[in-house]
Amino acid sequence: MAITDAARESPVEFKELPDRADDEWDRLVCASSQGTVYHNACWLRAVSRLTGDTVVLWGARHEGRLVAGVPLRVRRKGPFSDARRGFATPYNGAVLQPGLERPLREGLPRALRELAQRFSHCAIAASPFAAPLEADTGWRARSRATYLLRGGTADAVWTGMTSQVRNHIRVAEKAGVTVAVEPGGADFYRIYREVFEGQGLFVPFSQEAFVAFLATVRTEGLGEVYAARTRDGALCAASLVLRDERRGYHSLSASHRELKKTGAASLLVWEIIRELYRTLDAFDFGGANVPQIARFKSGFRGQLLEYPEYIHSRSLWEKALIGCARRVRSLTGTGAYD
């Protein structure tokens, strides 16, 4: 459909979309340079079922056509509402129809003002693959980051990574560690839960819910679980790897505390990269916000990309109450994620 001059100049209004708009939403995400697998409606719905949250797709139409949107995970308790990105979803920034970026960007401040009034607390993390939003006064920005491998070949990635990472990979191979795609997820859940418990936290979902979540991701063609195991079958490390038409994404991951010295985590990521680079040439490491994790990922020598997360609290007392509630959920296993 051709975009007319009138369309480029017309203002847009953001409204909550019905569930039946999911297919239309996904077409917009696929067309938009800001779109990622984390904007995909199937991913958003699967995550919401896993954590018991509600997904709100906040969209704008022009002449009946969906041209922009922001996905939000919403939690409500009495008069309080918390709208932000969902579990394991680093990006929930606006997606814009190509050719309409300028007028839509000019309309976004108005949409942000409405979101600021509608929710007690709201957080929107812009995709690092597109220009950031220009938020109104009252929204504060905090910097987040990820590592991105982009372009080249798997051989070039091998050459570019640090010698320490290559040595870890060789140690794992020599020890007989192997990597494969595998269904299920019970073993993955076990070591994932151990990571949380090691931090004094609880996983905010059951093993059954996690296995069902992974099955949905696999069935919808969004990604697969890769696992690194020893010769005797012990699980050393596992990762959920997502993909779309543009790039691969390193999503949830965990390593066995007593098997870290095997080098399996490095081998796992390397085999994932090799597999993805058969059809893609970009890999998002999925965050560089925790120092220990960032150091591990930096060894593969991806490009460090910083991106803003915009945060707004309607009032100081609502901010304090929601912050306390979030802390309680993290300690009781009903919302331990950021």
PDB file of C-alpha atoms in Angstrom, residues 94-248:
ATOM      1  CA  ALA A  94       7.580   1.320  19.967  1.00  0.00           C
ATOM      2  CA  VAL A  95       7.381  -0.351  16.550  1.00  0.00           C
ATOM      3  CA  LEU A  96       6.619   2.000  13.646  1.00  0.00           C
ATOM      4  CA  GLN A  97       5.359   1.419  10.121  1.00  0.00           C
ATOM      5  CA  PRO A  98       8.112   2.113   7.537  1.00  0.00           C
ATOM      6  CA  GLY A  99       7.490   5.377   5.713  1.00  0.00           C
ATOM      7  CA  LEU A 100       5.543   6.847   8.617  1.00  0.00           C
ATOM      8  CA  GLU A 101       8.374   7.107  11.150  1.00  0.00           C
ATOM      9  CA  ARG A 102       8.476  10.907  11.253  1.00  0.00           C
ATOM     10  CA  PRO A 103       4.778  11.688  11.972  1.00  0.00           C
ATOM     11  CA  LEU A 104       4.541   8.686  14.280  1.00  0.00           C
ATOM     12  CA  ARG A 105       7.554   9.817  16.280  1.00  0.00           C
ATOM     13  CA  GLU A 106       5.972  13.246  16.549  1.00  0.00           C
ATOM     14  CA  GLY A 107       2.822  11.589  17.919  1.00  0.00           C
ATOM     15  CA  LEU A 108       4.630   9.350  20.418  1.00  0.00           C
ATOM     16  CA  PRO A 109       5.094  12.044  23.096  1.00  0.00           C
ATOM     17  CA  ARG A 110       1.316  12.383  23.225  1.00  0.00           C
ATOM     18  CA  ALA A 111       0.961   8.614  23.582  1.00  0.00           C
ATOM     19  CA  LEU A 112       3.556   8.581  26.340  1.00  0.00           C
ATOM     20  CA  ARG A 113       1.673  11.301  28.206  1.00  0.00           C
ATOM     21  CA  GLU A 114      -1.451   9.155  28.071  1.00  0.00           C
ATOM     22  CA  LEU A 115       0.414   6.074  29.298  1.00  0.00           C
ATOM     23  CA  ALA A 116       1.918   8.145  32.113  1.00  0.00           C
ATOM     24  CA  GLN A 117      -1.552   9.090  33.305  1.00  0.00           C
ATOM     25  CA  ARG A 118      -3.106   5.665  32.819  1.00  0.00           C
ATOM     26  CA  PHE A 119      -0.574   3.615  34.824  1.00  0.00           C
ATOM     27  CA  SER A 120       0.911   4.141  38.287  1.00  0.00           C
ATOM     28  CA  HIS A 121       4.271   3.035  36.926  1.00  0.00           C
ATOM     29  CA  CYS A 122       5.363   2.541  33.323  1.00  0.00           C
ATOM     30  CA  ALA A 123       8.672   1.419  31.780  1.00  0.00           C
ATOM     31  CA  ILE A 124       9.496   1.219  28.065  1.00  0.00           C
ATOM     32  CA  ALA A 125      12.841  -0.175  26.874  1.00  0.00           C
ATOM     33  CA  ALA A 126      13.683   0.948  23.354  1.00  0.00           C
ATOM     34  CA  SER A 127      15.113  -1.589  20.944  1.00  0.00           C
ATOM     35  CA  PRO A 128      18.871  -0.987  20.455  1.00  0.00           C
ATOM     36  CA  PHE A 129      18.379  -1.585  16.735  1.00  0.00           C
ATOM     37  CA  ALA A 130      16.554   1.701  16.115  1.00  0.00           C
ATOM     38  CA  ALA A 131      16.632   5.360  17.127  1.00  0.00           C
ATOM     39  CA  PRO A 132      15.413   5.919  20.723  1.00  0.00           C
ATOM     40  CA  LEU A 133      12.245   7.723  21.654  1.00  0.00           C
ATOM     41  CA  GLU A 134      12.156  11.337  22.747  1.00  0.00           C
ATOM     42  CA  ALA A 135      10.285  11.128  26.031  1.00  0.00           C
ATOM     43  CA  ASP A 136       8.530  14.050  27.697  1.00  0.00           C
ATOM     44  CA  THR A 137       9.683  15.673  30.902  1.00  0.00           C
ATOM     45  CA  GLY A 138       8.686  13.430  33.796  1.00  0.00           C
ATOM     46  CA  TRP A 139      10.127  10.302  32.215  1.00  0.00           C
ATOM     47  CA  ARG A 140      13.601   9.390  33.422  1.00  0.00           C
ATOM     48  CA  ALA A 141      15.979   7.278  31.367  1.00  0.00           C
ATOM     49  CA  ARG A 142      18.349   4.599  32.545  1.00  0.00           C
ATOM     50  CA  SER A 143      20.971   3.053  30.310  1.00  0.00           C
ATOM     51  CA  ARG A 144      20.885  -0.642  29.479  1.00  0.00           C
ATOM     52  CA  ALA A 145      23.170  -2.625  27.181  1.00  0.00           C
ATOM     53  CA  THR A 146      23.651  -5.767  25.160  1.00  0.00           C
ATOM     54  CA  TYR A 147      26.362  -7.282  22.985  1.00  0.00           C
ATOM     55  CA  LEU A 148      25.651  -7.849  19.306  1.00  0.00           C
ATOM     56  CA  LEU A 149      27.573  -9.940  16.796  1.00  0.00           C
ATOM     57  CA  ARG A 150      26.781  -8.563  13.362  1.00  0.00           C
ATOM     58  CA  GLY A 151      28.077  -9.484   9.922  1.00  0.00           C
ATOM     59  CA  GLY A 152      30.944 -11.723   8.923  1.00  0.00           C
ATOM     60  CA  THR A 153      31.056 -15.498   9.303  1.00  0.00           C
ATOM     61  CA  ALA A 154      31.308 -18.014  12.105  1.00  0.00           C
ATOM     62  CA  ASP A 155      35.008 -18.426  11.293  1.00  0.00           C
ATOM     63  CA  ALA A 156      35.472 -14.674  11.712  1.00  0.00           C
ATOM     64  CA  VAL A 157      33.711 -14.843  15.081  1.00  0.00           C
ATOM     65  CA  TRP A 158      36.111 -17.590  16.168  1.00  0.00           C
ATOM     66  CA  THR A 159      39.118 -15.533  15.151  1.00  0.00           C
ATOM     67  CA  GLY A 160      37.764 -12.422  16.841  1.00  0.00           C
ATOM     68  CA  MET A 161      36.907 -13.903  20.246  1.00  0.00           C
ATOM     69  CA  THR A 162      39.422 -13.762  23.091  1.00  0.00           C
ATOM     70  CA  SER A 163      41.999 -16.524  23.499  1.00  0.00           C
ATOM     71  CA  GLN A 164      40.518 -17.271  26.917  1.00  0.00           C
ATOM     72  CA  VAL A 165      37.120 -18.119  25.393  1.00  0.00           C
ATOM     73  CA  ARG A 166      38.743 -20.295  22.713  1.00  0.00           C
ATOM     74  CA  ASN A 167      40.673 -22.128  25.434  1.00  0.00           C
ATOM     75  CA  HIS A 168      37.468 -22.753  27.400  1.00  0.00           C
ATOM     76  CA  ILE A 169      35.857 -24.177  24.273  1.00  0.00           C
ATOM     77  CA  ARG A 170      38.814 -26.504  23.647  1.00  0.00           C
ATOM     78  CA  VAL A 171      38.743 -27.678  27.282  1.00  0.00           C
ATOM     79  CA  ALA A 172      35.052 -28.546  26.978  1.00  0.00           C
ATOM     80  CA  GLU A 173      35.558 -30.389  23.686  1.00  0.00           C
ATOM     81  CA  LYS A 174      38.496 -32.335  25.119  1.00  0.00           C
ATOM     82  CA  ALA A 175      36.383 -33.305  28.139  1.00  0.00           C
ATOM     83  CA  GLY A 176      33.731 -34.737  25.806  1.00  0.00           C
ATOM     84  CA  VAL A 177      31.063 -32.082  26.363  1.00  0.00           C
ATOM     85  CA  THR A 178      28.559 -31.997  23.487  1.00  0.00           C
ATOM     86  CA  VAL A 179      25.853 -29.528  22.502  1.00  0.00           C
ATOM     87  CA  ALA A 180      22.492 -30.387  20.970  1.00  0.00           C
ATOM     88  CA  VAL A 181      18.979 -29.061  20.572  1.00  0.00           C
ATOM     89  CA  GLU A 182      16.676 -30.913  22.919  1.00  0.00           C
ATOM     90  CA  PRO A 183      12.964 -30.905  23.758  1.00  0.00           C
ATOM     91  CA  GLY A 184      11.558 -31.039  27.244  1.00  0.00           C
ATOM     92  CA  GLY A 185      12.958 -28.606  29.762  1.00  0.00           C
ATOM     93  CA  ALA A 186      12.783 -30.288  33.185  1.00  0.00           C
ATOM     94  CA  ASP A 187      16.588 -30.420  33.572  1.00  0.00           C
ATOM     95  CA  PHE A 188      16.865 -26.844  32.301  1.00  0.00           C
ATOM     96  CA  TYR A 189      14.351 -25.748  34.942  1.00  0.00           C
ATOM     97  CA  ARG A 190      16.322 -27.492  37.682  1.00  0.00           C
ATOM     98  CA  ILE A 191      19.585 -25.637  37.058  1.00  0.00           C
ATOM     99  CA  TYR A 192      17.700 -22.411  36.302  1.00  0.00           C
ATOM    100  CA  ARG A 193      16.018 -22.672  39.712  1.00  0.00           C
ATOM    101  CA  GLU A 194      19.401 -23.287  41.352  1.00  0.00           C
ATOM    102  CA  VAL A 195      20.718 -20.018  39.888  1.00  0.00           C
ATOM    103  CA  PHE A 196      17.802 -18.122  41.443  1.00  0.00           C
ATOM    104  CA  GLU A 197      18.132 -19.894  44.777  1.00  0.00           C
ATOM    105  CA  GLY A 198      21.854 -19.077  44.838  1.00  0.00           C
ATOM    106  CA  GLN A 199      20.822 -15.406  44.874  1.00  0.00           C
ATOM    107  CA  GLY A 200      18.274 -15.940  47.646  1.00  0.00           C
ATOM    108  CA  LEU A 201      15.381 -15.687  45.158  1.00  0.00           C
ATOM    109  CA  PHE A 202      12.698 -18.035  43.848  1.00  0.00           C
ATOM    110  CA  VAL A 203      11.682 -18.829  40.298  1.00  0.00           C
ATOM    111  CA  PRO A 204       8.296 -17.158  39.645  1.00  0.00           C
ATOM    112  CA  PHE A 205       6.763 -20.207  37.918  1.00  0.00           C
ATOM    113  CA  SER A 206       6.531 -23.976  38.264  1.00  0.00           C
ATOM    114  CA  GLN A 207       8.431 -26.624  36.324  1.00  0.00           C
ATOM    115  CA  GLU A 208       5.218 -27.651  34.560  1.00  0.00           C
ATOM    116  CA  ALA A 209       4.535 -24.079  33.463  1.00  0.00           C
ATOM    117  CA  PHE A 210       8.130 -23.671  32.260  1.00  0.00           C
ATOM    118  CA  VAL A 211       8.044 -26.872  30.197  1.00  0.00           C
ATOM    119  CA  ALA A 212       4.726 -25.801  28.648  1.00  0.00           C
ATOM    120  CA  PHE A 213       6.198 -22.376  27.872  1.00  0.00           C
ATOM    121  CA  LEU A 214       9.197 -23.899  26.085  1.00  0.00           C
ATOM    122  CA  ALA A 215       6.889 -26.193  24.127  1.00  0.00           C
ATOM    123  CA  THR A 216       4.878 -23.197  22.924  1.00  0.00           C
ATOM    124  CA  VAL A 217       8.019 -21.314  21.882  1.00  0.00           C
ATOM    125  CA  ARG A 218       9.193 -24.337  19.920  1.00  0.00           C
ATOM    126  CA  THR A 219       5.784 -25.059  18.336  1.00  0.00           C
ATOM    127  CA  GLU A 220       5.373 -21.434  17.231  1.00  0.00           C
ATOM    128  CA  GLY A 221       8.788 -21.531  15.572  1.00  0.00           C
ATOM    129  CA  LEU A 222      10.241 -18.814  17.805  1.00  0.00           C
ATOM    130  CA  GLY A 223      13.203 -20.736  19.161  1.00  0.00           C
ATOM    131  CA  GLU A 224      14.810 -23.855  20.614  1.00  0.00           C
ATOM    132  CA  VAL A 225      16.609 -24.966  23.768  1.00  0.00           C
ATOM    133  CA  TYR A 226      20.284 -25.854  23.320  1.00  0.00           C
ATOM    134  CA  ALA A 227      21.919 -27.982  26.006  1.00  0.00           C
ATOM    135  CA  ALA A 228      25.547 -28.831  26.805  1.00  0.00           C
ATOM    136  CA  ARG A 229      26.032 -32.219  28.473  1.00  0.00           C
ATOM    137  CA  THR A 230      28.972 -34.264  29.720  1.00  0.00           C
ATOM    138  CA  ARG A 231      29.823 -37.709  28.362  1.00  0.00           C
ATOM    139  CA  ASP A 232      27.632 -39.301  31.038  1.00  0.00           C
ATOM    140  CA  GLY A 233      24.681 -37.044  30.205  1.00  0.00           C
ATOM    141  CA  ALA A 234      24.882 -34.530  33.057  1.00  0.00           C
ATOM    142  CA  LEU A 235      23.527 -31.110  32.077  1.00  0.00           C
ATOM    143  CA  CYS A 236      26.254 -28.460  32.305  1.00  0.00           C
ATOM    144  CA  ALA A 237      24.437 -25.498  30.752  1.00  0.00           C
ATOM    145  CA  ALA A 238      21.326 -24.709  28.734  1.00  0.00           C
ATOM    146  CA  SER A 239      20.007 -21.735  26.778  1.00  0.00           C
ATOM    147  CA  LEU A 240      16.763 -20.762  25.140  1.00  0.00           C
ATOM    148  CA  VAL A 241      17.682 -19.252  21.776  1.00  0.00           C
ATOM    149  CA  LEU A 242      15.110 -17.238  19.841  1.00  0.00           C
ATOM    150  CA  ARG A 243      15.208 -16.058  16.244  1.00  0.00           C
ATOM    151  CA  ASP A 244      13.363 -13.980  13.687  1.00  0.00           C
ATOM    152  CA  GLU A 245      14.143 -12.985  10.122  1.00  0.00           C
ATOM    153  CA  ARG A 246      16.822 -10.503  11.212  1.00  0.00           C
ATOM    154  CA  ARG A 247      18.875 -12.124  13.982  1.00  0.00           C
ATOM    155  CA  GLY A 248      19.197 -14.708  16.732  1.00  0.00           C
TER     156      GLY A 248
END
